[in-house]
mmCIF file of C-alpha atoms in Angstrom:
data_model
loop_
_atom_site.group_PDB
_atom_site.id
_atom_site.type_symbol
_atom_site.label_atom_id
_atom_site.label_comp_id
_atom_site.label_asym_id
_atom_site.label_seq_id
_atom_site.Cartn_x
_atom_site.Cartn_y
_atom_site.Cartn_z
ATOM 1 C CA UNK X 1484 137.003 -83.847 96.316
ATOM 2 C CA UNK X 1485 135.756 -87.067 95.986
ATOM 3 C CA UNK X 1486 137.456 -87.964 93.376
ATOM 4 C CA UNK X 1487 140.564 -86.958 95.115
ATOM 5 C CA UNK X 1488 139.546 -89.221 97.998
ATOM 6 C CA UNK X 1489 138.460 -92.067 95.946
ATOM 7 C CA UNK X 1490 140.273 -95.817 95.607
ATOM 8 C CA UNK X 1491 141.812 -94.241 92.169
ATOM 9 C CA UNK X 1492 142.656 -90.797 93.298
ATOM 10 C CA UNK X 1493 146.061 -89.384 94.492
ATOM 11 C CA UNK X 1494 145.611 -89.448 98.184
ATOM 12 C CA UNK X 1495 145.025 -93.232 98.371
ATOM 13 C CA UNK X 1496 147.374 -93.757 95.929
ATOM 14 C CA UNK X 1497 150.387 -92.096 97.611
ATOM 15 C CA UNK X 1498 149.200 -93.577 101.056
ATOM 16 C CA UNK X 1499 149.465 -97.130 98.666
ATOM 17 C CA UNK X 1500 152.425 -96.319 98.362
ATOM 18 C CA UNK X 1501 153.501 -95.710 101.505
ATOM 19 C CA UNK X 1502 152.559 -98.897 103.126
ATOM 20 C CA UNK X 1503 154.325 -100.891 100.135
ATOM 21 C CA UNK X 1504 157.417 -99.041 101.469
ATOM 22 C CA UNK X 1505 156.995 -99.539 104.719
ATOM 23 C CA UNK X 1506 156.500 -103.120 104.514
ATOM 24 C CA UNK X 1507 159.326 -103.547 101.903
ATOM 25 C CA UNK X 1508 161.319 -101.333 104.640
ATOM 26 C CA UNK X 1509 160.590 -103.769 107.662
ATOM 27 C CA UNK X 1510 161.873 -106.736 105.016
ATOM 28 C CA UNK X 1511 164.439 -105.379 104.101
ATOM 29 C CA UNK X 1512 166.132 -104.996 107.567
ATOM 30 C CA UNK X 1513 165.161 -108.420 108.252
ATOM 31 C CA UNK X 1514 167.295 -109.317 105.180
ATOM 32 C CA UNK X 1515 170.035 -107.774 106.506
ATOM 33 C CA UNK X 1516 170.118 -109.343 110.251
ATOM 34 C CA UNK X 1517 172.023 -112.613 108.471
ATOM 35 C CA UNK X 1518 174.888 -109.629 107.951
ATOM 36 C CA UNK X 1519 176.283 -111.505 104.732
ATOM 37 C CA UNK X 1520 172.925 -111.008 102.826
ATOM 38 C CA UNK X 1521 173.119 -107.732 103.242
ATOM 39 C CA UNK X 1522 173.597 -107.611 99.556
ATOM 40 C CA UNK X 1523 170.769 -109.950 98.677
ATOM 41 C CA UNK X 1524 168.656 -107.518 100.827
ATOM 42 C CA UNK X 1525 169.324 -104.616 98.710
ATOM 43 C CA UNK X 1526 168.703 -106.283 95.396
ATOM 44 C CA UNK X 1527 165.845 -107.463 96.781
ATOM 45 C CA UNK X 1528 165.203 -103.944 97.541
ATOM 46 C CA UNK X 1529 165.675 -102.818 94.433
ATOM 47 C CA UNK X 1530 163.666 -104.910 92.104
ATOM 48 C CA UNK X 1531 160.321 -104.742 94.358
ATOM 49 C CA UNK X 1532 160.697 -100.843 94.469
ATOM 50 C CA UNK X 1533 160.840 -100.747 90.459
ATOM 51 C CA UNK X 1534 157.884 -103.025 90.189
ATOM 52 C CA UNK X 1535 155.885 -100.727 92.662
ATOM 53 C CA UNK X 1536 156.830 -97.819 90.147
ATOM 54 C CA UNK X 1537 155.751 -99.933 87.517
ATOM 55 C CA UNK X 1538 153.130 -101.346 88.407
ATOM 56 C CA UNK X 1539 151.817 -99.934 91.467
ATOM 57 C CA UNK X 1540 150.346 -101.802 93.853
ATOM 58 C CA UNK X 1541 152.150 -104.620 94.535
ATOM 59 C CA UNK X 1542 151.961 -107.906 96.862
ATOM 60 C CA UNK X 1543 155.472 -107.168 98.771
ATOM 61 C CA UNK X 1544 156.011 -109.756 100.707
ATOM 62 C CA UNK X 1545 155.606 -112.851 97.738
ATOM 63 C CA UNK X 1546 157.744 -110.315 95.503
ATOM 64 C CA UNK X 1547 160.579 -109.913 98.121
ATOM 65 C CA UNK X 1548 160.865 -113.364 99.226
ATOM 66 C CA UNK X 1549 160.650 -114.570 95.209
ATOM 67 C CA UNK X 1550 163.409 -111.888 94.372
ATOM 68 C CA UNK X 1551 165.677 -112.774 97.970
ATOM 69 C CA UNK X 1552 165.482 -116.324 96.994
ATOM 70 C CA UNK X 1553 166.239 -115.968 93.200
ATOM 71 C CA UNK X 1554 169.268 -113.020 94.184
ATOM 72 C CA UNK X 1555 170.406 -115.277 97.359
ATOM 73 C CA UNK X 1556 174.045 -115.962 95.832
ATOM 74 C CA UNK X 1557 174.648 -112.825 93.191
ATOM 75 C CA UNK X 1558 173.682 -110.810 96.405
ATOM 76 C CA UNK X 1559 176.201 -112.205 98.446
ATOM 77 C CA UNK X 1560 178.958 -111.672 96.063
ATOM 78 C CA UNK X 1561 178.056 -108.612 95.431
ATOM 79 C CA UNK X 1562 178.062 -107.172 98.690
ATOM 80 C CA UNK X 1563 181.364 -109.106 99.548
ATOM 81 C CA UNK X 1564 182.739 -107.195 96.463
ATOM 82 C CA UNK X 1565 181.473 -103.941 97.824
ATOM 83 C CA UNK X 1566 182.383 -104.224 101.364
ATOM 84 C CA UNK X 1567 186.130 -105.553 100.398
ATOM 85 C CA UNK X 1568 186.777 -102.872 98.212
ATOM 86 C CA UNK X 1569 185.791 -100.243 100.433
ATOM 87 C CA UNK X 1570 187.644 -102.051 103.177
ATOM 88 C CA UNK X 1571 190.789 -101.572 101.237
ATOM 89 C CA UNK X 1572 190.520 -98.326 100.173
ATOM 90 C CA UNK X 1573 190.074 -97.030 103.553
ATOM 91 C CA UNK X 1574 193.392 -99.156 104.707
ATOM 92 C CA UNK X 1575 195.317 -98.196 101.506
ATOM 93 C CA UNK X 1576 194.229 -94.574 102.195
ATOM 94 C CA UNK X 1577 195.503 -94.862 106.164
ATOM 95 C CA UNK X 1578 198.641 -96.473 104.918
ATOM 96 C CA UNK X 1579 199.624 -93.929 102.480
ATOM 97 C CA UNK X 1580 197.983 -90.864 104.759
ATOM 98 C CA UNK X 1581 201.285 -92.714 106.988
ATOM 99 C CA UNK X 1582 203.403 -92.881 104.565
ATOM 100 C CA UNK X 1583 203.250 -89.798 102.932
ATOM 101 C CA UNK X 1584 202.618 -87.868 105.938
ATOM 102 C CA UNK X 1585 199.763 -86.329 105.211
ATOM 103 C CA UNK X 1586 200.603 -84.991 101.457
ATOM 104 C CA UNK X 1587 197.365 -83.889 99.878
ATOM 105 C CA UNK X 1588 199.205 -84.604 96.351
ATOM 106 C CA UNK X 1589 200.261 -87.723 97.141
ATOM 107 C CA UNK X 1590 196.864 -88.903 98.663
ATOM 108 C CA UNK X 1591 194.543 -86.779 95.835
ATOM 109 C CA UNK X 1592 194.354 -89.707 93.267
ATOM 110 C CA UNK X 1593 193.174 -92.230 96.160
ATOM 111 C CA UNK X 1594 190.754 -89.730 96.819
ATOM 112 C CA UNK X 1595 189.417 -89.653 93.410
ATOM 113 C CA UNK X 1596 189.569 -93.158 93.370
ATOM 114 C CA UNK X 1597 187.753 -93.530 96.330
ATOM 115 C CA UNK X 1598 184.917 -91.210 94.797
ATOM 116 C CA UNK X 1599 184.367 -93.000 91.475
ATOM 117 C CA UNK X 1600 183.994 -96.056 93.722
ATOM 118 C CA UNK X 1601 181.515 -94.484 96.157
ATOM 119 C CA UNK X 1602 179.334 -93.146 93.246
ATOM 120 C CA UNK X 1603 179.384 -96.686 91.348
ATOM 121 C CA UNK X 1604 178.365 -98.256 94.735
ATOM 122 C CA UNK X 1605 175.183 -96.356 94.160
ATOM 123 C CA UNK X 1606 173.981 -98.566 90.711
ATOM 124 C CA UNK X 1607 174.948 -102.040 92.260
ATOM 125 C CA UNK X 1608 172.408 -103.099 93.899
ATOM 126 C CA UNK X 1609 169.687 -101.268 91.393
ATOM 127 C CA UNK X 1610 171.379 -102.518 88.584
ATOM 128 C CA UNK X 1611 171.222 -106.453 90.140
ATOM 129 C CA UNK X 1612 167.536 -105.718 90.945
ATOM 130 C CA UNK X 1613 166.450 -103.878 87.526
ATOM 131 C CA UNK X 1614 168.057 -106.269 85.160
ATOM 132 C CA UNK X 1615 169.345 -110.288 84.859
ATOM 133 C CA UNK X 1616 173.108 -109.849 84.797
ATOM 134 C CA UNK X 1617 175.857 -111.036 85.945
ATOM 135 C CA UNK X 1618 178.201 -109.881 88.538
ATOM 136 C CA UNK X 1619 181.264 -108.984 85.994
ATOM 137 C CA UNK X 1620 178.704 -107.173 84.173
ATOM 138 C CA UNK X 1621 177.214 -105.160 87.173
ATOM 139 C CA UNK X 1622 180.339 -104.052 88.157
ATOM 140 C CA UNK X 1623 181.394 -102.856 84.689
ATOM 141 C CA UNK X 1624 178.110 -101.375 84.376
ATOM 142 C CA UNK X 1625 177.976 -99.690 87.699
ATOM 143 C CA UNK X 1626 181.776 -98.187 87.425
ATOM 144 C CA UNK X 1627 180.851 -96.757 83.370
ATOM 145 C CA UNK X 1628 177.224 -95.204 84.657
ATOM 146 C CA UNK X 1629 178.961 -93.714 87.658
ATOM 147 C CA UNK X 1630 181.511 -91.699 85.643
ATOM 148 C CA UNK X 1631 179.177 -90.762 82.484
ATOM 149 C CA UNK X 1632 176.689 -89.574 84.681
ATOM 150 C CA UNK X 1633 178.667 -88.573 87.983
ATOM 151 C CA UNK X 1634 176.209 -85.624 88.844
ATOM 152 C CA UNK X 1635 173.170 -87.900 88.992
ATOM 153 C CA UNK X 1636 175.459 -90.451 90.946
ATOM 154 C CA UNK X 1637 176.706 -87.841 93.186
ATOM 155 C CA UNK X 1638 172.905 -86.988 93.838
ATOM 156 C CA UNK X 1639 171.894 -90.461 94.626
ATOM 157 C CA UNK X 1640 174.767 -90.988 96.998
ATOM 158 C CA UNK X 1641 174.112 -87.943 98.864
ATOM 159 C CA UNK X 1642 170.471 -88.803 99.603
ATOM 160 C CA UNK X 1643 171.176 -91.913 100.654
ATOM 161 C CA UNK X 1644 173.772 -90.421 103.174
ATOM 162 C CA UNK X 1645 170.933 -87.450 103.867
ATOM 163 C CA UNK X 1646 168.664 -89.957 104.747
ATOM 164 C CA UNK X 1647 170.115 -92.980 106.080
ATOM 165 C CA UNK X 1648 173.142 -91.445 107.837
ATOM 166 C CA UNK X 1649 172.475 -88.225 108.968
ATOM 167 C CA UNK X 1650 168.602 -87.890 109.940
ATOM 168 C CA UNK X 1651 169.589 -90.346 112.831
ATOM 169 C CA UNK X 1652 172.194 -88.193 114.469
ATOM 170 C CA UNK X 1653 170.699 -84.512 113.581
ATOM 171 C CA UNK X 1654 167.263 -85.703 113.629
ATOM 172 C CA UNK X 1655 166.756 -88.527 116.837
ATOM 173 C CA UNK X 1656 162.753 -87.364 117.503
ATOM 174 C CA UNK X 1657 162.484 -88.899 113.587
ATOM 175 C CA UNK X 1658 163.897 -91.918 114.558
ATOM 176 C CA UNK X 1659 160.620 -93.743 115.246
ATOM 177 C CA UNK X 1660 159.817 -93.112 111.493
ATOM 178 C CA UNK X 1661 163.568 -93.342 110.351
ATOM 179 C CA UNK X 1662 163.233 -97.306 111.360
ATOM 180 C CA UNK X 1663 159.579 -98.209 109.560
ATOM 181 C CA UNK X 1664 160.945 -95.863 106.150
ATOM 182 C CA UNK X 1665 164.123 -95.332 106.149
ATOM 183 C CA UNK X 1666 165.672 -97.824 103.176
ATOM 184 C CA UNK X 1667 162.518 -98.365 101.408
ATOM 185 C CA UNK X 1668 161.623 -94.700 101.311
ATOM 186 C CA UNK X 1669 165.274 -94.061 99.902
ATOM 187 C CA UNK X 1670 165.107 -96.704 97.599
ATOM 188 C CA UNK X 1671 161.978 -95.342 96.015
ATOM 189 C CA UNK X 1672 163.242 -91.662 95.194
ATOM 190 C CA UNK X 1673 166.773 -93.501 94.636
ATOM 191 C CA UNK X 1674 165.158 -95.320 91.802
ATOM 192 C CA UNK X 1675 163.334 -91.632 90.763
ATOM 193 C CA UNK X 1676 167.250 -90.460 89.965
ATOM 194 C CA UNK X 1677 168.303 -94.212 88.569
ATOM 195 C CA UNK X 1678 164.988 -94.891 86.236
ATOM 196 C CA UNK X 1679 166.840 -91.454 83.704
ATOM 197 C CA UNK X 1680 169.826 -92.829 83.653
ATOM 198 C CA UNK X 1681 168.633 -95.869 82.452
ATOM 199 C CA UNK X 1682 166.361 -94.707 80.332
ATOM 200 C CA UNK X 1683 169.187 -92.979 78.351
ATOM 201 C CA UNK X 1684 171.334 -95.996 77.986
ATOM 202 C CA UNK X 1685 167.580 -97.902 76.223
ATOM 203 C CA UNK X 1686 165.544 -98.694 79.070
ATOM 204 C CA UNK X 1687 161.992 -97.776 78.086
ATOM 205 C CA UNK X 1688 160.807 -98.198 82.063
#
């Protein structure tokens, strides 16, 4: 019992944990406020959560700041790239839904299109925060990992939407907890599903 208890035994080391995320989680959403470094935000994100897995216990607020400031621009563009795309998907997808009237064959392949792209979504931001790359490369990566390992992909996008989409609207008496874990708690187990995929493609964690 002690041992469990102790400064190296599970409890303290999940309730570590914890606080890292919640702190990261705070950050993060102050990262976002600017609206266009929304992106910078997430790679931030991204590259403090692996170095908690990594490492542990982490100073959060140096390593955010450090990896905001260092991911300032790539961030940006990024999320610009993200945001426009999706942007005109959903207006292409409108304007043929008009056009076609509806026609489920017609609108099928923007569908599909619109998948691949939601599932890719899912390795931008980890991708800019696990590895130094460039945006070109991120977005080749991101598109290849999303459709060799779409099950995975389609895991990760659906607990993001679990948790950052729907607990807010089926769940409001979580919302108080939603707010202080939300992003970094997703992050975290995001980076659970991410770190085999990786790991598969020569990443040795």
């Amino acid at each position: 019992m002690k041992t469990l208890f102790s400064i190296d035994g599970k409890v303290y080391a999940v309730l570590n944990v914890m606080v890292e995320l919640l702190e990261l989680n705070l950050l993060f959403i102050i990262g976002c406020l600017p609206i266009v470094t929304i992106g910078s935000s997430a790679v931030s994100l991204y590259e403090v959560v692996f170095q908690i897995r990594k490492e542990g216990t982490v100073r959060v607020l140096p390593r955010f700041w450090k990896a905001f400031r260092g991911n300032l621009l790539k961030g940006i563009v990024l999320w610009a790239i993200v945001a426009a795309t999706f942007a005109a998907m959903v207006l292409s997808y409108w304007m043929l839904s008009n056009t076609s009237h509806g026609n489920i064959l017609v609108l099928l392949p923007m569908c599909v299109i619109i998948a691949v792209l939601l599932l890719a979504s899912g390795y931008v931001f980890a991708l800019a925060g696990r590895y130094d790359m460039g945006v070109a490369a991120i977005v080749r990566a991101s598109l290849s990992l999303a459709l060799q390992h779409a099950f995975i992909s389609a895991l990760a996008v659906i607990l993001f939407l679990a948790v950052v989409c729907l607990i807010p609207v089926l769940l409001p008496r979580l919302l108080f907890l939603w707010v202080f874990f939300a992003f970094g708690l997703t992050a975290y187990l995001h980076s659970w599903l991410l770190i085999r995929v990786f790991e598969q493609h020569g990443d040795a964690g």
